[in-house]
């Protein structure tokens, strides 16, 4: 039996994570058992679309656009919250997967008002970009278009609930990175809304630091800076690499 040095034993105690092998789109990949299919796919240059995932934040599996097919599984699995198993076979771009992604995307467009031509984020919107990527030209469902309020009470920012896709990036970045926990989600299903300080106007929030991180991780025009007109709201994501670094530090 080989002898372990003291340093070997200490390292094994700190990092007991097991490595495993599986296939993505026929390609052999290696992963730690605590990495998600989405993480491993991106490490290997395999594109899986998503709107709620953001590197460095916890996963919610909210948008379901990252669904993939797992050989032997009866239903599609969200890649952002599914861990791989040894010898698993994952398919990311089958006709079935792409078809369901388009249906999900169409439903997101119908649930609220996402008319791009009058949106501050037109041309800088992840939802719009994904529709182009998936070749979505129209929707097959009736539009709901609920009339939600627009909150302009904050001195620098606005929230338009009509353009929110409930990805909850704002909730997570505010809690996990800024530490303010100003944002939360209220309600159920498509009637859910993101709220500040137990549903008080954003401008009256006692916890908001005004950092703007929530605005700049928002994938649509739901959160924006005041004074921006149509297509003028660009997201400043220079701080995003620090999210991943901070998360790694937290998990050590």
CSV table of C-alpha atoms in Angstrom, one decimal:
chain,number,residue,atom,x,y,z
A,1,UNK,CA,0.0,0.0,0.0
A,2,UNK,CA,1.5,3.4,-0.9
A,3,UNK,CA,2.3,5.7,1.9
A,4,UNK,CA,0.8,9.2,2.0
A,5,UNK,CA,2.8,12.1,3.3
A,6,UNK,CA,1.3,14.4,5.8
A,7,UNK,CA,0.7,17.1,3.2
A,8,UNK,CA,-1.1,14.5,1.0
A,9,UNK,CA,-3.5,13.6,3.8
A,10,UNK,CA,-4.2,17.3,4.6
A,11,UNK,CA,-5.0,18.0,0.9
A,12,UNK,CA,-7.3,15.0,0.7
A,13,UNK,CA,-9.2,16.2,3.7
A,14,UNK,CA,-9.6,19.7,2.3
A,15,UNK,CA,-10.6,18.7,-1.2
A,16,UNK,CA,-12.3,15.3,-1.3
A,17,UNK,CA,-14.2,16.1,-4.6
A,18,UNK,CA,-14.2,13.2,-7.0
A,19,UNK,CA,-13.5,13.5,-10.7
A,20,UNK,CA,-15.7,11.8,-13.3
A,21,UNK,CA,-16.1,11.5,-17.0
A,22,UNK,CA,-19.1,11.8,-19.2
A,23,UNK,CA,-20.1,12.9,-22.7
A,24,UNK,CA,-21.6,16.2,-24.0
A,25,UNK,CA,-22.7,16.0,-27.6
A,26,UNK,CA,-20.5,13.0,-28.1
A,27,UNK,CA,-17.4,14.6,-26.7
A,28,UNK,CA,-15.6,13.1,-23.7
A,29,UNK,CA,-15.3,15.6,-20.9
A,30,UNK,CA,-14.0,15.5,-17.4
A,31,UNK,CA,-15.6,17.2,-14.4
A,32,UNK,CA,-15.6,17.5,-10.7
A,33,UNK,CA,-18.7,15.9,-9.2
A,34,UNK,CA,-19.8,19.2,-7.8
A,35,UNK,CA,-19.8,21.1,-11.1
A,36,UNK,CA,-23.0,21.5,-13.1
A,37,UNK,CA,-23.5,20.3,-16.7
A,38,UNK,CA,-23.7,24.0,-17.7
A,39,UNK,CA,-20.3,24.8,-16.1
A,40,UNK,CA,-18.6,21.8,-17.7
A,41,UNK,CA,-20.1,22.6,-21.1
A,42,UNK,CA,-18.9,26.2,-21.0
A,43,UNK,CA,-15.4,25.0,-19.9
A,44,UNK,CA,-15.3,23.0,-23.1
A,45,UNK,CA,-16.6,25.7,-25.4
A,46,UNK,CA,-20.1,24.2,-25.8
A,47,UNK,CA,-22.8,26.8,-25.9
A,48,UNK,CA,-26.0,26.3,-23.8
A,49,UNK,CA,-28.2,29.4,-23.7
A,50,UNK,CA,-29.6,30.7,-20.4
A,51,UNK,CA,-31.0,34.0,-19.0
A,52,UNK,CA,-31.0,33.4,-15.3
A,53,UNK,CA,-27.5,32.0,-14.9
A,54,UNK,CA,-24.7,34.4,-14.1
A,55,UNK,CA,-21.1,33.3,-13.3
A,56,UNK,CA,-20.4,33.9,-9.7
A,57,UNK,CA,-24.0,33.9,-8.4
A,58,UNK,CA,-25.9,30.9,-7.0
A,59,UNK,CA,-28.2,29.0,-9.4
A,60,UNK,CA,-32.0,29.3,-9.5
A,61,UNK,CA,-32.9,27.3,-12.5
A,62,UNK,CA,-35.6,29.9,-13.2
A,63,UNK,CA,-35.6,30.4,-16.9
A,64,UNK,CA,-35.3,26.7,-18.0
A,65,UNK,CA,-33.7,27.8,-21.2
A,66,UNK,CA,-30.6,25.7,-20.5
A,67,UNK,CA,-32.6,22.4,-20.7
A,68,UNK,CA,-30.6,19.5,-22.2
A,69,UNK,CA,-31.4,15.9,-23.0
A,70,UNK,CA,-29.9,13.2,-20.9
A,71,UNK,CA,-29.8,9.7,-22.4
A,72,UNK,CA,-32.1,7.4,-20.5
A,73,UNK,CA,-34.0,10.2,-18.7
A,74,UNK,CA,-37.7,10.7,-19.6
A,75,UNK,CA,-37.6,14.5,-19.2
A,76,UNK,CA,-35.3,17.3,-20.2
A,77,UNK,CA,-33.0,18.6,-17.4
A,78,UNK,CA,-31.9,22.1,-16.6
A,79,UNK,CA,-28.1,22.1,-17.1
A,80,UNK,CA,-27.5,24.9,-14.6
A,81,UNK,CA,-28.7,22.8,-11.6
A,82,UNK,CA,-28.0,19.3,-12.8
A,83,UNK,CA,-24.8,17.5,-11.7
A,84,UNK,CA,-23.2,15.0,-14.1
A,85,UNK,CA,-22.8,11.4,-13.3
A,86,UNK,CA,-20.1,9.0,-14.4
A,87,UNK,CA,-20.7,7.9,-18.1
A,88,UNK,CA,-23.8,10.1,-18.5
A,89,UNK,CA,-24.5,11.2,-22.1
A,90,UNK,CA,-25.8,14.7,-22.5
A,91,UNK,CA,-27.2,16.2,-25.7
A,92,UNK,CA,-27.5,20.0,-25.8
A,93,UNK,CA,-28.8,20.7,-29.3
A,94,UNK,CA,-31.2,18.0,-30.4
A,95,UNK,CA,-34.3,18.9,-32.4
A,96,UNK,CA,-36.4,18.2,-29.2
A,97,UNK,CA,-34.2,20.5,-27.0
A,98,UNK,CA,-34.2,23.4,-29.5
A,99,UNK,CA,-37.9,23.1,-30.0
A,100,UNK,CA,-38.6,23.3,-26.3
A,101,UNK,CA,-36.2,26.2,-25.9
A,102,UNK,CA,-38.1,28.2,-28.5
A,103,UNK,CA,-41.5,27.4,-26.8
A,104,UNK,CA,-40.1,28.6,-23.5
A,105,UNK,CA,-38.7,31.8,-25.1
A,106,UNK,CA,-42.1,32.5,-26.8
A,107,UNK,CA,-43.9,32.1,-23.5
A,108,UNK,CA,-41.5,34.6,-21.8
A,109,UNK,CA,-42.3,37.1,-24.6
A,110,UNK,CA,-46.0,36.6,-24.2
A,111,UNK,CA,-46.1,36.9,-20.4
A,112,UNK,CA,-45.1,40.6,-20.3
A,113,UNK,CA,-44.4,43.6,-22.5
A,114,UNK,CA,-41.2,43.0,-24.4
A,115,UNK,CA,-41.8,45.4,-27.4
A,116,UNK,CA,-38.1,46.1,-28.3
A,117,UNK,CA,-38.8,49.2,-30.4
A,118,UNK,CA,-39.6,51.3,-27.3
A,119,UNK,CA,-37.2,49.7,-24.8
A,120,UNK,CA,-34.2,51.4,-23.3
A,121,UNK,CA,-32.2,48.2,-23.7
A,122,UNK,CA,-33.1,47.6,-27.4
A,123,UNK,CA,-29.9,46.3,-29.0
A,124,UNK,CA,-28.3,45.5,-25.6
A,125,UNK,CA,-30.8,43.0,-24.3
A,126,UNK,CA,-30.0,39.3,-23.6
A,127,UNK,CA,-33.6,38.3,-24.2
A,128,UNK,CA,-33.6,39.9,-27.6
A,129,UNK,CA,-30.2,38.4,-28.5
A,130,UNK,CA,-31.4,35.0,-27.5
A,131,UNK,CA,-34.4,35.3,-29.7
A,132,UNK,CA,-32.2,36.1,-32.7
A,133,UNK,CA,-29.8,33.2,-31.8
A,134,UNK,CA,-32.7,30.7,-31.7
A,135,UNK,CA,-34.3,32.1,-34.9
A,136,UNK,CA,-37.5,33.2,-33.2
A,137,UNK,CA,-39.5,35.3,-35.6
A,138,UNK,CA,-43.0,35.2,-34.0
A,139,UNK,CA,-44.9,33.6,-31.2
A,140,UNK,CA,-47.6,31.0,-31.3
A,141,UNK,CA,-49.4,32.0,-28.1
A,142,UNK,CA,-51.7,34.8,-27.0
A,143,UNK,CA,-50.1,37.8,-25.4
A,144,UNK,CA,-51.0,38.4,-21.8
A,145,UNK,CA,-49.6,41.9,-21.4
A,146,UNK,CA,-50.5,42.5,-17.8
A,147,UNK,CA,-50.3,46.2,-16.7
A,148,UNK,CA,-47.6,46.4,-14.1
A,149,UNK,CA,-46.4,49.6,-12.5
A,150,UNK,CA,-43.2,51.4,-13.2
A,151,UNK,CA,-41.3,52.6,-10.2
A,152,UNK,CA,-39.3,55.8,-10.8
A,153,UNK,CA,-38.9,56.7,-7.1
A,154,UNK,CA,-35.2,56.0,-6.9
A,155,UNK,CA,-33.1,59.1,-7.6
A,156,UNK,CA,-30.9,57.2,-10.2
A,157,UNK,CA,-32.7,54.1,-11.3
A,158,UNK,CA,-36.1,52.8,-12.5
A,159,UNK,CA,-37.7,49.4,-12.4
A,160,UNK,CA,-40.3,48.5,-15.1
A,161,UNK,CA,-42.0,45.3,-14.0
A,162,UNK,CA,-43.5,44.9,-17.5
A,163,UNK,CA,-40.1,44.0,-18.9
A,164,UNK,CA,-39.0,41.7,-16.0
A,165,UNK,CA,-38.5,38.0,-16.8
A,166,UNK,CA,-38.1,36.9,-13.2
A,167,UNK,CA,-34.6,35.6,-13.6
A,168,UNK,CA,-33.8,37.0,-10.1
A,169,UNK,CA,-30.3,38.1,-10.9
A,170,UNK,CA,-31.0,41.3,-9.1
A,171,UNK,CA,-32.1,39.5,-6.0
A,172,UNK,CA,-29.0,37.3,-5.9
A,173,UNK,CA,-26.4,39.9,-6.7
A,174,UNK,CA,-27.9,42.3,-4.1
A,175,UNK,CA,-27.8,39.6,-1.5
A,176,UNK,CA,-24.8,37.5,-2.4
A,177,UNK,CA,-22.4,40.2,-3.6
A,178,UNK,CA,-23.5,43.6,-2.2
A,179,UNK,CA,-24.8,42.1,1.0
A,180,UNK,CA,-27.8,44.5,1.1
A,181,UNK,CA,-30.6,42.0,0.4
A,182,UNK,CA,-32.8,44.9,-0.8
A,183,UNK,CA,-34.5,42.8,-3.5
A,184,UNK,CA,-36.8,39.9,-3.0
A,185,UNK,CA,-39.4,38.1,-5.0
A,186,UNK,CA,-43.1,38.3,-4.2
A,187,UNK,CA,-46.1,36.2,-5.5
A,188,UNK,CA,-46.2,33.0,-7.5
A,189,UNK,CA,-45.8,31.9,-11.1
A,190,UNK,CA,-46.1,34.6,-13.8
A,191,UNK,CA,-47.7,36.9,-11.2
A,192,UNK,CA,-44.5,37.1,-9.3
A,193,UNK,CA,-42.7,40.4,-9.0
A,194,UNK,CA,-39.3,41.5,-7.7
A,195,UNK,CA,-39.7,44.0,-4.9
A,196,UNK,CA,-37.6,46.2,-2.6
A,197,UNK,CA,-37.8,46.2,1.2
A,198,UNK,CA,-41.0,44.2,1.6
A,199,UNK,CA,-42.7,45.9,-1.4
A,200,UNK,CA,-41.9,49.5,-0.5
A,201,UNK,CA,-41.1,52.0,-3.3
A,202,UNK,CA,-37.4,51.6,-4.3
A,203,UNK,CA,-36.7,55.3,-3.6
A,204,UNK,CA,-37.7,54.8,0.1
A,205,UNK,CA,-35.6,51.8,0.6
A,206,UNK,CA,-33.5,51.9,3.8
A,207,UNK,CA,-31.2,49.1,2.7
A,208,UNK,CA,-30.4,50.0,-1.0
A,209,UNK,CA,-26.8,51.2,-1.2
A,210,UNK,CA,-27.3,52.6,-4.7
A,211,UNK,CA,-24.4,50.5,-6.1
A,212,UNK,CA,-26.3,49.7,-9.3
A,213,UNK,CA,-25.2,46.1,-9.5
A,214,UNK,CA,-28.8,45.0,-9.9
A,215,UNK,CA,-29.2,47.3,-12.9
A,216,UNK,CA,-26.2,46.0,-14.7
A,217,UNK,CA,-26.9,42.3,-14.3
A,218,UNK,CA,-30.5,42.7,-15.5
A,219,UNK,CA,-30.7,40.9,-18.8
A,220,UNK,CA,-33.5,43.1,-20.1
A,221,UNK,CA,-34.7,46.7,-19.8
A,222,UNK,CA,-36.6,46.0,-16.5
A,223,UNK,CA,-33.9,47.8,-14.5
A,224,UNK,CA,-32.4,50.9,-16.0
A,225,UNK,CA,-30.6,54.1,-15.2
A,226,UNK,CA,-32.7,57.2,-15.4
A,227,UNK,CA,-32.2,59.6,-18.3
A,228,UNK,CA,-31.7,56.8,-20.9
A,229,UNK,CA,-33.9,56.8,-24.0
A,230,UNK,CA,-34.7,54.0,-26.4
A,231,UNK,CA,-31.6,51.7,-27.0
A,232,UNK,CA,-29.4,53.9,-24.8
A,233,UNK,CA,-29.2,51.6,-21.8
A,234,UNK,CA,-26.0,49.6,-22.0
A,235,UNK,CA,-24.9,47.3,-19.1
A,236,UNK,CA,-21.6,47.9,-17.5
A,237,UNK,CA,-20.3,44.5,-16.6
A,238,UNK,CA,-16.7,45.3,-15.7
A,239,UNK,CA,-17.3,44.1,-12.2
A,240,UNK,CA,-18.7,40.7,-13.2
A,241,UNK,CA,-15.4,38.9,-13.2
A,242,UNK,CA,-15.1,39.7,-9.5
A,243,UNK,CA,-18.3,37.8,-8.9
A,244,UNK,CA,-16.7,34.6,-9.8
A,245,UNK,CA,-13.6,35.3,-7.8
A,246,UNK,CA,-15.6,36.3,-4.7
A,247,UNK,CA,-17.7,33.1,-5.1
A,248,UNK,CA,-14.6,30.9,-5.3
A,249,UNK,CA,-13.2,32.6,-2.1
A,250,UNK,CA,-16.5,32.0,-0.4
A,251,UNK,CA,-16.5,28.3,-1.2
A,252,UNK,CA,-13.0,27.6,0.0
